[in-house]
Amino acid sequence: LISFTLQNKKLMKPADQKESARRPFIFYRSQVGSQNLLESVAHPGWFVCTSCNCNEPVGVTDKHEHKKHIEFSFHPVCKPEMSPSEVSD
């Protein structure tokens, strides 16, 4: 199970940024059987990874080792019938 921490930051719209500014945040997705790899566009050979240990951040690695997971499963998320902003007391 992967958990993420949400941080508030003022971001520019990706379309307003130069390609060179967006490039570090773009990844190619390739399928390996039923799993997916996310490879950096800016740094070929580097992949998004997670640790085998709990509460460690998501990172990138160029090593294929057993201590880091680079293959992921993606599952569709069902759209809620109403958003939290539509809920009334």
PDB file of N, CA and C in Angstrom:
ATOM      1  N   LEU A   1       0.848  -1.177   0.000  1.00  0.00           N
ATOM      2  CA  LEU A   1       0.000   0.000   0.000  1.00  0.00           C
ATOM      3  C   LEU A   1       0.889   1.234   0.000  1.00  0.00           C
ATOM      4  N   ILE A   2       0.623   2.167  -0.896  1.00  0.00           N
ATOM      5  CA  ILE A   2       1.380   3.413  -0.980  1.00  0.00           C
ATOM      6  C   ILE A   2       0.504   4.535  -0.470  1.00  0.00           C
ATOM      7  N   SER A   3       1.058   5.373   0.392  1.00  0.00           N
ATOM      8  CA  SER A   3       0.318   6.552   0.832  1.00  0.00           C
ATOM      9  C   SER A   3       1.100   7.793   0.434  1.00  0.00           C
ATOM     10  N   PHE A   4       0.386   8.861   0.148  1.00  0.00           N
ATOM     11  CA  PHE A   4       0.994  10.101  -0.292  1.00  0.00           C
ATOM     12  C   PHE A   4       0.646  11.209   0.681  1.00  0.00           C
ATOM     13  N   THR A   5       1.528  12.202   0.791  1.00  0.00           N
ATOM     14  CA  THR A   5       1.269  13.382   1.604  1.00  0.00           C
ATOM     15  C   THR A   5       0.946  14.528   0.669  1.00  0.00           C
ATOM     16  N   LEU A   6      -0.156  15.217   0.928  1.00  0.00           N
ATOM     17  CA  LEU A   6      -0.580  16.335   0.098  1.00  0.00           C
ATOM     18  C   LEU A   6       0.069  17.613   0.603  1.00  0.00           C
ATOM     19  N   GLN A   7       0.671  18.378  -0.300  1.00  0.00           N
ATOM     20  CA  GLN A   7       1.285  19.653   0.048  1.00  0.00           C
ATOM     21  C   GLN A   7       0.681  20.732  -0.829  1.00  0.00           C
ATOM     22  N   ASN A   8       0.382  21.888  -0.230  1.00  0.00           N
ATOM     23  CA  ASN A   8      -0.143  23.017  -0.999  1.00  0.00           C
ATOM     24  C   ASN A   8       1.007  23.781  -1.628  1.00  0.00           C
ATOM     25  N   LYS A   9       0.984  23.932  -2.926  1.00  0.00           N
ATOM     26  CA  LYS A   9       1.986  24.698  -3.657  1.00  0.00           C
ATOM     27  C   LYS A   9       1.294  25.389  -4.811  1.00  0.00           C
ATOM     28  N   LYS A  10       1.757  26.583  -5.125  1.00  0.00           N
ATOM     29  CA  LYS A  10       1.217  27.284  -6.282  1.00  0.00           C
ATOM     30  C   LYS A  10       1.930  26.737  -7.519  1.00  0.00           C
ATOM     31  N   LEU A  11       1.166  26.162  -8.399  1.00  0.00           N
ATOM     32  CA  LEU A  11       1.725  25.561  -9.603  1.00  0.00           C
ATOM     33  C   LEU A  11       1.214  26.289 -10.832  1.00  0.00           C
ATOM     34  N   MET A  12       2.072  26.336 -11.827  1.00  0.00           N
ATOM     35  CA  MET A  12       1.646  26.886 -13.114  1.00  0.00           C
ATOM     36  C   MET A  12       0.919  25.787 -13.873  1.00  0.00           C
ATOM     37  N   LYS A  13       0.049  26.174 -14.762  1.00  0.00           N
ATOM     38  CA  LYS A  13      -0.580  25.192 -15.639  1.00  0.00           C
ATOM     39  C   LYS A  13       0.523  24.575 -16.497  1.00  0.00           C
ATOM     40  N   PRO A  14       0.521  23.255 -16.655  1.00  0.00           N
ATOM     41  CA  PRO A  14       1.558  22.631 -17.477  1.00  0.00           C
ATOM     42  C   PRO A  14       1.661  23.238 -18.874  1.00  0.00           C
ATOM     43  N   ALA A  15       0.530  23.635 -19.460  1.00  0.00           N
ATOM     44  CA  ALA A  15       0.557  24.212 -20.809  1.00  0.00           C
ATOM     45  C   ALA A  15       1.281  25.554 -20.833  1.00  0.00           C
ATOM     46  N   ASP A  16       1.323  26.259 -19.681  1.00  0.00           N
ATOM     47  CA  ASP A  16       1.990  27.557 -19.613  1.00  0.00           C
ATOM     48  C   ASP A  16       3.494  27.434 -19.387  1.00  0.00           C
ATOM     49  N   GLN A  17       3.960  26.253 -19.032  1.00  0.00           N
ATOM     50  CA  GLN A  17       5.378  26.050 -18.768  1.00  0.00           C
ATOM     51  C   GLN A  17       6.108  25.672 -20.048  1.00  0.00           C
ATOM     52  N   LYS A  18       7.383  26.019 -20.092  1.00  0.00           N
ATOM     53  CA  LYS A  18       8.212  25.593 -21.217  1.00  0.00           C
ATOM     54  C   LYS A  18       8.405  24.081 -21.127  1.00  0.00           C
ATOM     55  N   GLU A  19       8.632  23.465 -22.276  1.00  0.00           N
ATOM     56  CA  GLU A  19       8.807  22.010 -22.287  1.00  0.00           C
ATOM     57  C   GLU A  19       9.943  21.583 -21.373  1.00  0.00           C
ATOM     58  N   SER A  20      11.027  22.349 -21.333  1.00  0.00           N
ATOM     59  CA  SER A  20      12.164  21.981 -20.486  1.00  0.00           C
ATOM     60  C   SER A  20      11.786  21.963 -19.007  1.00  0.00           C
ATOM     61  N   ALA A  21      10.827  22.805 -18.601  1.00  0.00           N
ATOM     62  CA  ALA A  21      10.378  22.831 -17.204  1.00  0.00           C
ATOM     63  C   ALA A  21       9.470  21.644 -16.889  1.00  0.00           C
ATOM     64  N   ARG A  22       8.738  21.153 -17.876  1.00  0.00           N
ATOM     65  CA  ARG A  22       7.826  20.015 -17.669  1.00  0.00           C
ATOM     66  C   ARG A  22       8.542  18.676 -17.753  1.00  0.00           C
ATOM     67  N   ARG A  23       9.611  18.627 -18.501  1.00  0.00           N
ATOM     68  CA  ARG A  23      10.282  17.365 -18.822  1.00  0.00           C
ATOM     69  C   ARG A  23      10.625  16.497 -17.601  1.00  0.00           C
ATOM     70  N   PRO A  24      11.123  17.053 -16.480  1.00  0.00           N
ATOM     71  CA  PRO A  24      11.444  16.191 -15.331  1.00  0.00           C
ATOM     72  C   PRO A  24      10.227  15.498 -14.718  1.00  0.00           C
ATOM     73  N   PHE A  25       9.031  15.945 -15.044  1.00  0.00           N
ATOM     74  CA  PHE A  25       7.815  15.390 -14.448  1.00  0.00           C
ATOM     75  C   PHE A  25       7.024  14.522 -15.423  1.00  0.00           C
ATOM     76  N   ILE A  26       7.641  14.178 -16.548  1.00  0.00           N
ATOM     77  CA  ILE A  26       6.987  13.348 -17.556  1.00  0.00           C
ATOM     78  C   ILE A  26       7.647  11.971 -17.547  1.00  0.00           C
ATOM     79  N   PHE A  27       6.804  10.932 -17.539  1.00  0.00           N
ATOM     80  CA  PHE A  27       7.297   9.564 -17.512  1.00  0.00           C
ATOM     81  C   PHE A  27       6.617   8.751 -18.603  1.00  0.00           C
ATOM     82  N   TYR A  28       7.398   7.857 -19.220  1.00  0.00           N
ATOM     83  CA  TYR A  28       6.835   6.890 -20.153  1.00  0.00           C
ATOM     84  C   TYR A  28       6.304   5.721 -19.335  1.00  0.00           C
ATOM     85  N   ARG A  29       5.125   5.234 -19.691  1.00  0.00           N
ATOM     86  CA  ARG A  29       4.584   4.037 -19.049  1.00  0.00           C
ATOM     87  C   ARG A  29       4.729   2.884 -20.019  1.00  0.00           C
ATOM     88  N   SER A  30       5.339   1.811 -19.573  1.00  0.00           N
ATOM     89  CA  SER A  30       5.420   0.613 -20.402  1.00  0.00           C
ATOM     90  C   SER A  30       4.903  -0.567 -19.591  1.00  0.00           C
ATOM     91  N   GLN A  31       4.253  -1.490 -20.282  1.00  0.00           N
ATOM     92  CA  GLN A  31       3.691  -2.656 -19.616  1.00  0.00           C
ATOM     93  C   GLN A  31       4.655  -3.821 -19.691  1.00  0.00           C
ATOM     94  N   VAL A  32       4.802  -4.505 -18.563  1.00  0.00           N
ATOM     95  CA  VAL A  32       5.589  -5.728 -18.462  1.00  0.00           C
ATOM     96  C   VAL A  32       4.635  -6.771 -17.897  1.00  0.00           C
ATOM     97  N   GLY A  33       4.048  -7.554 -18.773  1.00  0.00           N
ATOM     98  CA  GLY A  33       2.998  -8.472 -18.338  1.00  0.00           C
ATOM     99  C   GLY A  33       1.806  -7.669 -17.858  1.00  0.00           C
ATOM    100  N   SER A  34       1.392  -7.910 -16.612  1.00  0.00           N
ATOM    101  CA  SER A  34       0.260  -7.164 -16.051  1.00  0.00           C
ATOM    102  C   SER A  34       0.730  -5.974 -15.212  1.00  0.00           C
ATOM    103  N   GLN A  35       2.028  -5.732 -15.174  1.00  0.00           N
ATOM    104  CA  GLN A  35       2.600  -4.646 -14.380  1.00  0.00           C
ATOM    105  C   GLN A  35       3.000  -3.479 -15.281  1.00  0.00           C
ATOM    106  N   ASN A  36       3.272  -2.327 -14.663  1.00  0.00           N
ATOM    107  CA  ASN A  36       3.657  -1.118 -15.386  1.00  0.00           C
ATOM    108  C   ASN A  36       4.963  -0.565 -14.840  1.00  0.00           C
ATOM    109  N   LEU A  37       5.798  -0.055 -15.731  1.00  0.00           N
ATOM    110  CA  LEU A  37       7.017   0.665 -15.367  1.00  0.00           C
ATOM    111  C   LEU A  37       6.821   2.124 -15.738  1.00  0.00           C
ATOM    112  N   LEU A  38       7.353   3.041 -14.934  1.00  0.00           N
ATOM    113  CA  LEU A  38       7.305   4.470 -15.229  1.00  0.00           C
ATOM    114  C   LEU A  38       8.740   4.960 -15.355  1.00  0.00           C
ATOM    115  N   GLU A  39       9.171   5.230 -16.613  1.00  0.00           N
ATOM    116  CA  GLU A  39      10.549   5.642 -16.886  1.00  0.00           C
ATOM    117  C   GLU A  39      10.607   7.132 -17.168  1.00  0.00           C
ATOM    118  N   SER A  40      11.573   7.805 -16.572  1.00  0.00           N
ATOM    119  CA  SER A  40      11.741   9.244 -16.733  1.00  0.00           C
ATOM    120  C   SER A  40      12.061   9.604 -18.182  1.00  0.00           C
ATOM    121  N   VAL A  41      11.380  10.625 -18.698  1.00  0.00           N
ATOM    122  CA  VAL A  41      11.687  11.138 -20.034  1.00  0.00           C
ATOM    123  C   VAL A  41      13.008  11.898 -19.989  1.00  0.00           C
ATOM    124  N   ALA A  42      13.204  12.686 -18.925  1.00  0.00           N
ATOM    125  CA  ALA A  42      14.407  13.515 -18.800  1.00  0.00           C
ATOM    126  C   ALA A  42      15.656  12.684 -18.522  1.00  0.00           C
ATOM    127  N   HIS A  43      15.484  11.535 -17.861  1.00  0.00           N
ATOM    128  CA  HIS A  43      16.624  10.696 -17.474  1.00  0.00           C
ATOM    129  C   HIS A  43      16.330   9.239 -17.825  1.00  0.00           C
ATOM    130  N   PRO A  44      16.507   8.863 -19.094  1.00  0.00           N
ATOM    131  CA  PRO A  44      16.234   7.488 -19.511  1.00  0.00           C
ATOM    132  C   PRO A  44      17.011   6.484 -18.647  1.00  0.00           C
ATOM    133  N   GLY A  45      16.349   5.383 -18.319  1.00  0.00           N
ATOM    134  CA  GLY A  45      16.976   4.369 -17.478  1.00  0.00           C
ATOM    135  C   GLY A  45      16.689   4.556 -15.999  1.00  0.00           C
ATOM    136  N   TRP A  46      16.021   5.660 -15.645  1.00  0.00           N
ATOM    137  CA  TRP A  46      15.613   5.920 -14.263  1.00  0.00           C
ATOM    138  C   TRP A  46      14.110   5.685 -14.161  1.00  0.00           C
ATOM    139  N   PHE A  47      13.694   4.966 -13.110  1.00  0.00           N
ATOM    140  CA  PHE A  47      12.304   4.551 -12.954  1.00  0.00           C
ATOM    141  C   PHE A  47      11.739   5.000 -11.609  1.00  0.00           C
ATOM    142  N   VAL A  48      10.430   5.303 -11.581  1.00  0.00           N
ATOM    143  CA  VAL A  48       9.742   5.577 -10.326  1.00  0.00           C
ATOM    144  C   VAL A  48       9.827   4.298  -9.502  1.00  0.00           C
ATOM    145  N   CYS A  49      10.109   4.453  -8.203  1.00  0.00           N
ATOM    146  CA  CYS A  49      10.219   3.280  -7.338  1.00  0.00           C
ATOM    147  C   CYS A  49       9.630   3.562  -5.960  1.00  0.00           C
ATOM    148  N   THR A  50       9.301   2.497  -5.271  1.00  0.00           N
ATOM    149  CA  THR A  50       8.901   2.572  -3.869  1.00  0.00           C
ATOM    150  C   THR A  50       9.768   1.598  -3.096  1.00  0.00           C
ATOM    151  N   SER A  51       9.875   1.835  -1.816  1.00  0.00           N
ATOM    152  CA  SER A  51      10.671   0.986  -0.943  1.00  0.00           C
ATOM    153  C   SER A  51       9.853  -0.211  -0.477  1.00  0.00           C
ATOM    154  N   CYS A  52      10.528  -1.250  -0.061  1.00  0.00           N
ATOM    155  CA  CYS A  52       9.856  -2.390   0.570  1.00  0.00           C
ATOM    156  C   CYS A  52       9.487  -2.055   2.012  1.00  0.00           C
ATOM    157  N   ASN A  53      10.075  -0.982   2.562  1.00  0.00           N
ATOM    158  CA  ASN A  53       9.813  -0.574   3.944  1.00  0.00           C
ATOM    159  C   ASN A  53       8.658   0.415   3.999  1.00  0.00           C
ATOM    160  N   CYS A  54       7.881   0.355   5.065  1.00  0.00           N
ATOM    161  CA  CYS A  54       6.738   1.256   5.247  1.00  0.00           C
ATOM    162  C   CYS A  54       7.196   2.692   5.490  1.00  0.00           C
ATOM    163  N   ASN A  55       6.343   3.627   5.104  1.00  0.00           N
ATOM    164  CA  ASN A  55       6.516   5.061   5.379  1.00  0.00           C
ATOM    165  C   ASN A  55       7.764   5.678   4.762  1.00  0.00           C
ATOM    166  N   GLU A  56       8.243   5.136   3.670  1.00  0.00           N
ATOM    167  CA  GLU A  56       9.354   5.742   2.948  1.00  0.00           C
ATOM    168  C   GLU A  56       8.801   6.391   1.686  1.00  0.00           C
ATOM    169  N   PRO A  57       9.410   7.498   1.249  1.00  0.00           N
ATOM    170  CA  PRO A  57       8.862   8.237   0.109  1.00  0.00           C
ATOM    171  C   PRO A  57       9.042   7.508  -1.222  1.00  0.00           C
ATOM    172  N   VAL A  58       8.228   7.901  -2.170  1.00  0.00           N
ATOM    173  CA  VAL A  58       8.390   7.444  -3.550  1.00  0.00           C
ATOM    174  C   VAL A  58       9.650   8.099  -4.087  1.00  0.00           C
ATOM    175  N   GLY A  59      10.405   7.400  -4.911  1.00  0.00           N
ATOM    176  CA  GLY A  59      11.645   7.948  -5.446  1.00  0.00           C
ATOM    177  C   GLY A  59      11.860   7.512  -6.880  1.00  0.00           C
ATOM    178  N   VAL A  60      13.090   7.672  -7.344  1.00  0.00           N
ATOM    179  CA  VAL A  60      13.495   7.178  -8.655  1.00  0.00           C
ATOM    180  C   VAL A  60      14.794   6.408  -8.481  1.00  0.00           C
ATOM    181  N   THR A  61      15.008   5.422  -9.322  1.00  0.00           N
ATOM    182  CA  THR A  61      16.216   4.609  -9.235  1.00  0.00           C
ATOM    183  C   THR A  61      16.630   4.139 -10.618  1.00  0.00           C
ATOM    184  N   ASP A  62      17.921   3.880 -10.762  1.00  0.00           N
ATOM    185  CA  ASP A  62      18.415   3.269 -11.998  1.00  0.00           C
ATOM    186  C   ASP A  62      18.856   1.830 -11.731  1.00  0.00           C
ATOM    187  N   LYS A  63      18.593   1.349 -10.525  1.00  0.00           N
ATOM    188  CA  LYS A  63      18.983   0.000 -10.133  1.00  0.00           C
ATOM    189  C   LYS A  63      17.746  -0.896 -10.042  1.00  0.00           C
ATOM    190  N   HIS A  64      17.872  -2.098 -10.541  1.00  0.00           N
ATOM    191  CA  HIS A  64      16.795  -3.091 -10.445  1.00  0.00           C
ATOM    192  C   HIS A  64      17.186  -4.044  -9.316  1.00  0.00           C
ATOM    193  N   GLU A  65      16.755  -3.712  -8.108  1.00  0.00           N
ATOM    194  CA  GLU A  65      17.114  -4.525  -6.954  1.00  0.00           C
ATOM    195  C   GLU A  65      15.860  -4.901  -6.173  1.00  0.00           C
ATOM    196  N   HIS A  66      16.003  -5.852  -5.291  1.00  0.00           N
ATOM    197  CA  HIS A  66      14.845  -6.352  -4.537  1.00  0.00           C
ATOM    198  C   HIS A  66      14.395  -5.403  -3.438  1.00  0.00           C
ATOM    199  N   LYS A  67      15.208  -4.393  -3.090  1.00  0.00           N
ATOM    200  CA  LYS A  67      14.838  -3.467  -2.016  1.00  0.00           C
ATOM    201  C   LYS A  67      13.876  -2.387  -2.495  1.00  0.00           C
ATOM    202  N   LYS A  68      13.730  -2.249  -3.816  1.00  0.00           N
ATOM    203  CA  LYS A  68      12.854  -1.215  -4.368  1.00  0.00           C
ATOM    204  C   LYS A  68      11.934  -1.826  -5.412  1.00  0.00           C
ATOM    205  N   HIS A  69      10.686  -1.377  -5.384  1.00  0.00           N
ATOM    206  CA  HIS A  69       9.702  -1.846  -6.364  1.00  0.00           C
ATOM    207  C   HIS A  69       9.637  -0.847  -7.515  1.00  0.00           C
ATOM    208  N   ILE A  70       9.814  -1.326  -8.748  1.00  0.00           N
ATOM    209  CA  ILE A  70       9.688  -0.445  -9.914  1.00  0.00           C
ATOM    210  C   ILE A  70       8.519  -0.849 -10.804  1.00  0.00           C
ATOM    211  N   GLU A  71       7.869  -1.958 -10.473  1.00  0.00           N
ATOM    212  CA  GLU A  71       6.714  -2.413 -11.243  1.00  0.00           C
ATOM    213  C   GLU A  71       5.449  -2.176 -10.423  1.00  0.00           C
ATOM    214  N   PHE A  72       4.428  -1.621 -11.076  1.00  0.00           N
ATOM    215  CA  PHE A  72       3.204  -1.230 -10.386  1.00  0.00           C
ATOM    216  C   PHE A  72       1.973  -1.762 -11.109  1.00  0.00           C
ATOM    217  N   SER A  73       0.918  -1.968 -10.347  1.00  0.00           N
ATOM    218  CA  SER A  73      -0.398  -2.275 -10.907  1.00  0.00           C
ATOM    219  C   SER A  73      -1.248  -1.028 -10.793  1.00  0.00           C
ATOM    220  N   PHE A  74      -2.002  -0.721 -11.819  1.00  0.00           N
ATOM    221  CA  PHE A  74      -2.923   0.407 -11.789  1.00  0.00           C
ATOM    222  C   PHE A  74      -4.344  -0.133 -11.856  1.00  0.00           C
ATOM    223  N   HIS A  75      -5.178   0.374 -10.976  1.00  0.00           N
ATOM    224  CA  HIS A  75      -6.572  -0.053 -10.921  1.00  0.00           C
ATOM    225  C   HIS A  75      -7.460   1.162 -11.101  1.00  0.00           C
ATOM    226  N   PRO A  76      -8.510   1.061 -11.920  1.00  0.00           N
ATOM    227  CA  PRO A  76      -9.402   2.208 -12.110  1.00  0.00           C
ATOM    228  C   PRO A  76     -10.114   2.559 -10.809  1.00  0.00           C
ATOM    229  N   VAL A  77     -10.309   3.840 -10.616  1.00  0.00           N
ATOM    230  CA  VAL A  77     -11.023   4.334  -9.441  1.00  0.00           C
ATOM    231  C   VAL A  77     -12.412   4.741  -9.889  1.00  0.00           C
ATOM    232  N   CYS A  78     -13.412   4.278  -9.182  1.00  0.00           N
ATOM    233  CA  CYS A  78     -14.789   4.637  -9.522  1.00  0.00           C
ATOM    234  C   CYS A  78     -15.038   6.092  -9.176  1.00  0.00           C
ATOM    235  N   LYS A  79     -15.739   6.773 -10.049  1.00  0.00           N
ATOM    236  CA  LYS A  79     -16.084   8.174  -9.809  1.00  0.00           C
ATOM    237  C   LYS A  79     -17.201   8.232  -8.770  1.00  0.00           C
ATOM    238  N   PRO A  80     -17.031   9.058  -7.707  1.00  0.00           N
ATOM    239  CA  PRO A  80     -18.097   9.152  -6.706  1.00  0.00           C
ATOM    240  C   PRO A  80     -19.339   9.797  -7.309  1.00  0.00           C
ATOM    241  N   GLU A  81     -20.489   9.455  -6.756  1.00  0.00           N
ATOM    242  CA  GLU A  81     -21.738  10.015  -7.258  1.00  0.00           C
ATOM    243  C   GLU A  81     -21.832  11.510  -6.997  1.00  0.00           C
ATOM    244  N   MET A  82     -21.182  11.989  -5.921  1.00  0.00           N
ATOM    245  CA  MET A  82     -21.149  13.428  -5.660  1.00  0.00           C
ATOM    246  C   MET A  82     -19.816  13.766  -5.011  1.00  0.00           C
ATOM    247  N   SER A  83     -19.347  14.963  -5.254  1.00  0.00           N
ATOM    248  CA  SER A  83     -18.078  15.391  -4.684  1.00  0.00           C
ATOM    249  C   SER A  83     -18.297  15.873  -3.257  1.00  0.00           C
ATOM    250  N   PRO A  84     -17.228  15.933  -2.441  1.00  0.00           N
ATOM    251  CA  PRO A  84     -17.379  16.414  -1.064  1.00  0.00           C
ATOM    252  C   PRO A  84     -17.960  17.827  -0.986  1.00  0.00           C
ATOM    253  N   SER A  85     -17.714  18.661  -1.979  1.00  0.00           N
ATOM    254  CA  SER A  85     -18.243  20.028  -1.955  1.00  0.00           C
ATOM    255  C   SER A  85     -19.755  20.064  -2.181  1.00  0.00           C
ATOM    256  N   GLU A  86     -20.320  18.978  -2.710  1.00  0.00           N
ATOM    257  CA  GLU A  86     -21.763  18.920  -2.959  1.00  0.00           C
ATOM    258  C   GLU A  86     -22.551  18.386  -1.760  1.00  0.00           C
ATOM    259  N   VAL A  87     -21.849  17.872  -0.762  1.00  0.00           N
ATOM    260  CA  VAL A  87     -22.512  17.309   0.409  1.00  0.00           C
ATOM    261  C   VAL A  87     -23.021  18.445   1.285  1.00  0.00           C
ATOM    262  N   SER A  88     -24.271  18.356   1.713  1.00  0.00           N
ATOM    263  CA  SER A  88     -24.833  19.381   2.604  1.00  0.00           C
ATOM    264  C   SER A  88     -25.277  18.736   3.905  1.00  0.00           C
ATOM    265  N   ASP A  89     -25.239  19.520   4.960  1.00  0.00           N
ATOM    266  CA  ASP A  89     -25.653  19.004   6.284  1.00  0.00           C
ATOM    267  C   ASP A  89     -27.149  18.975   6.400  1.00  0.00           C
TER     268      ASP A  89
END
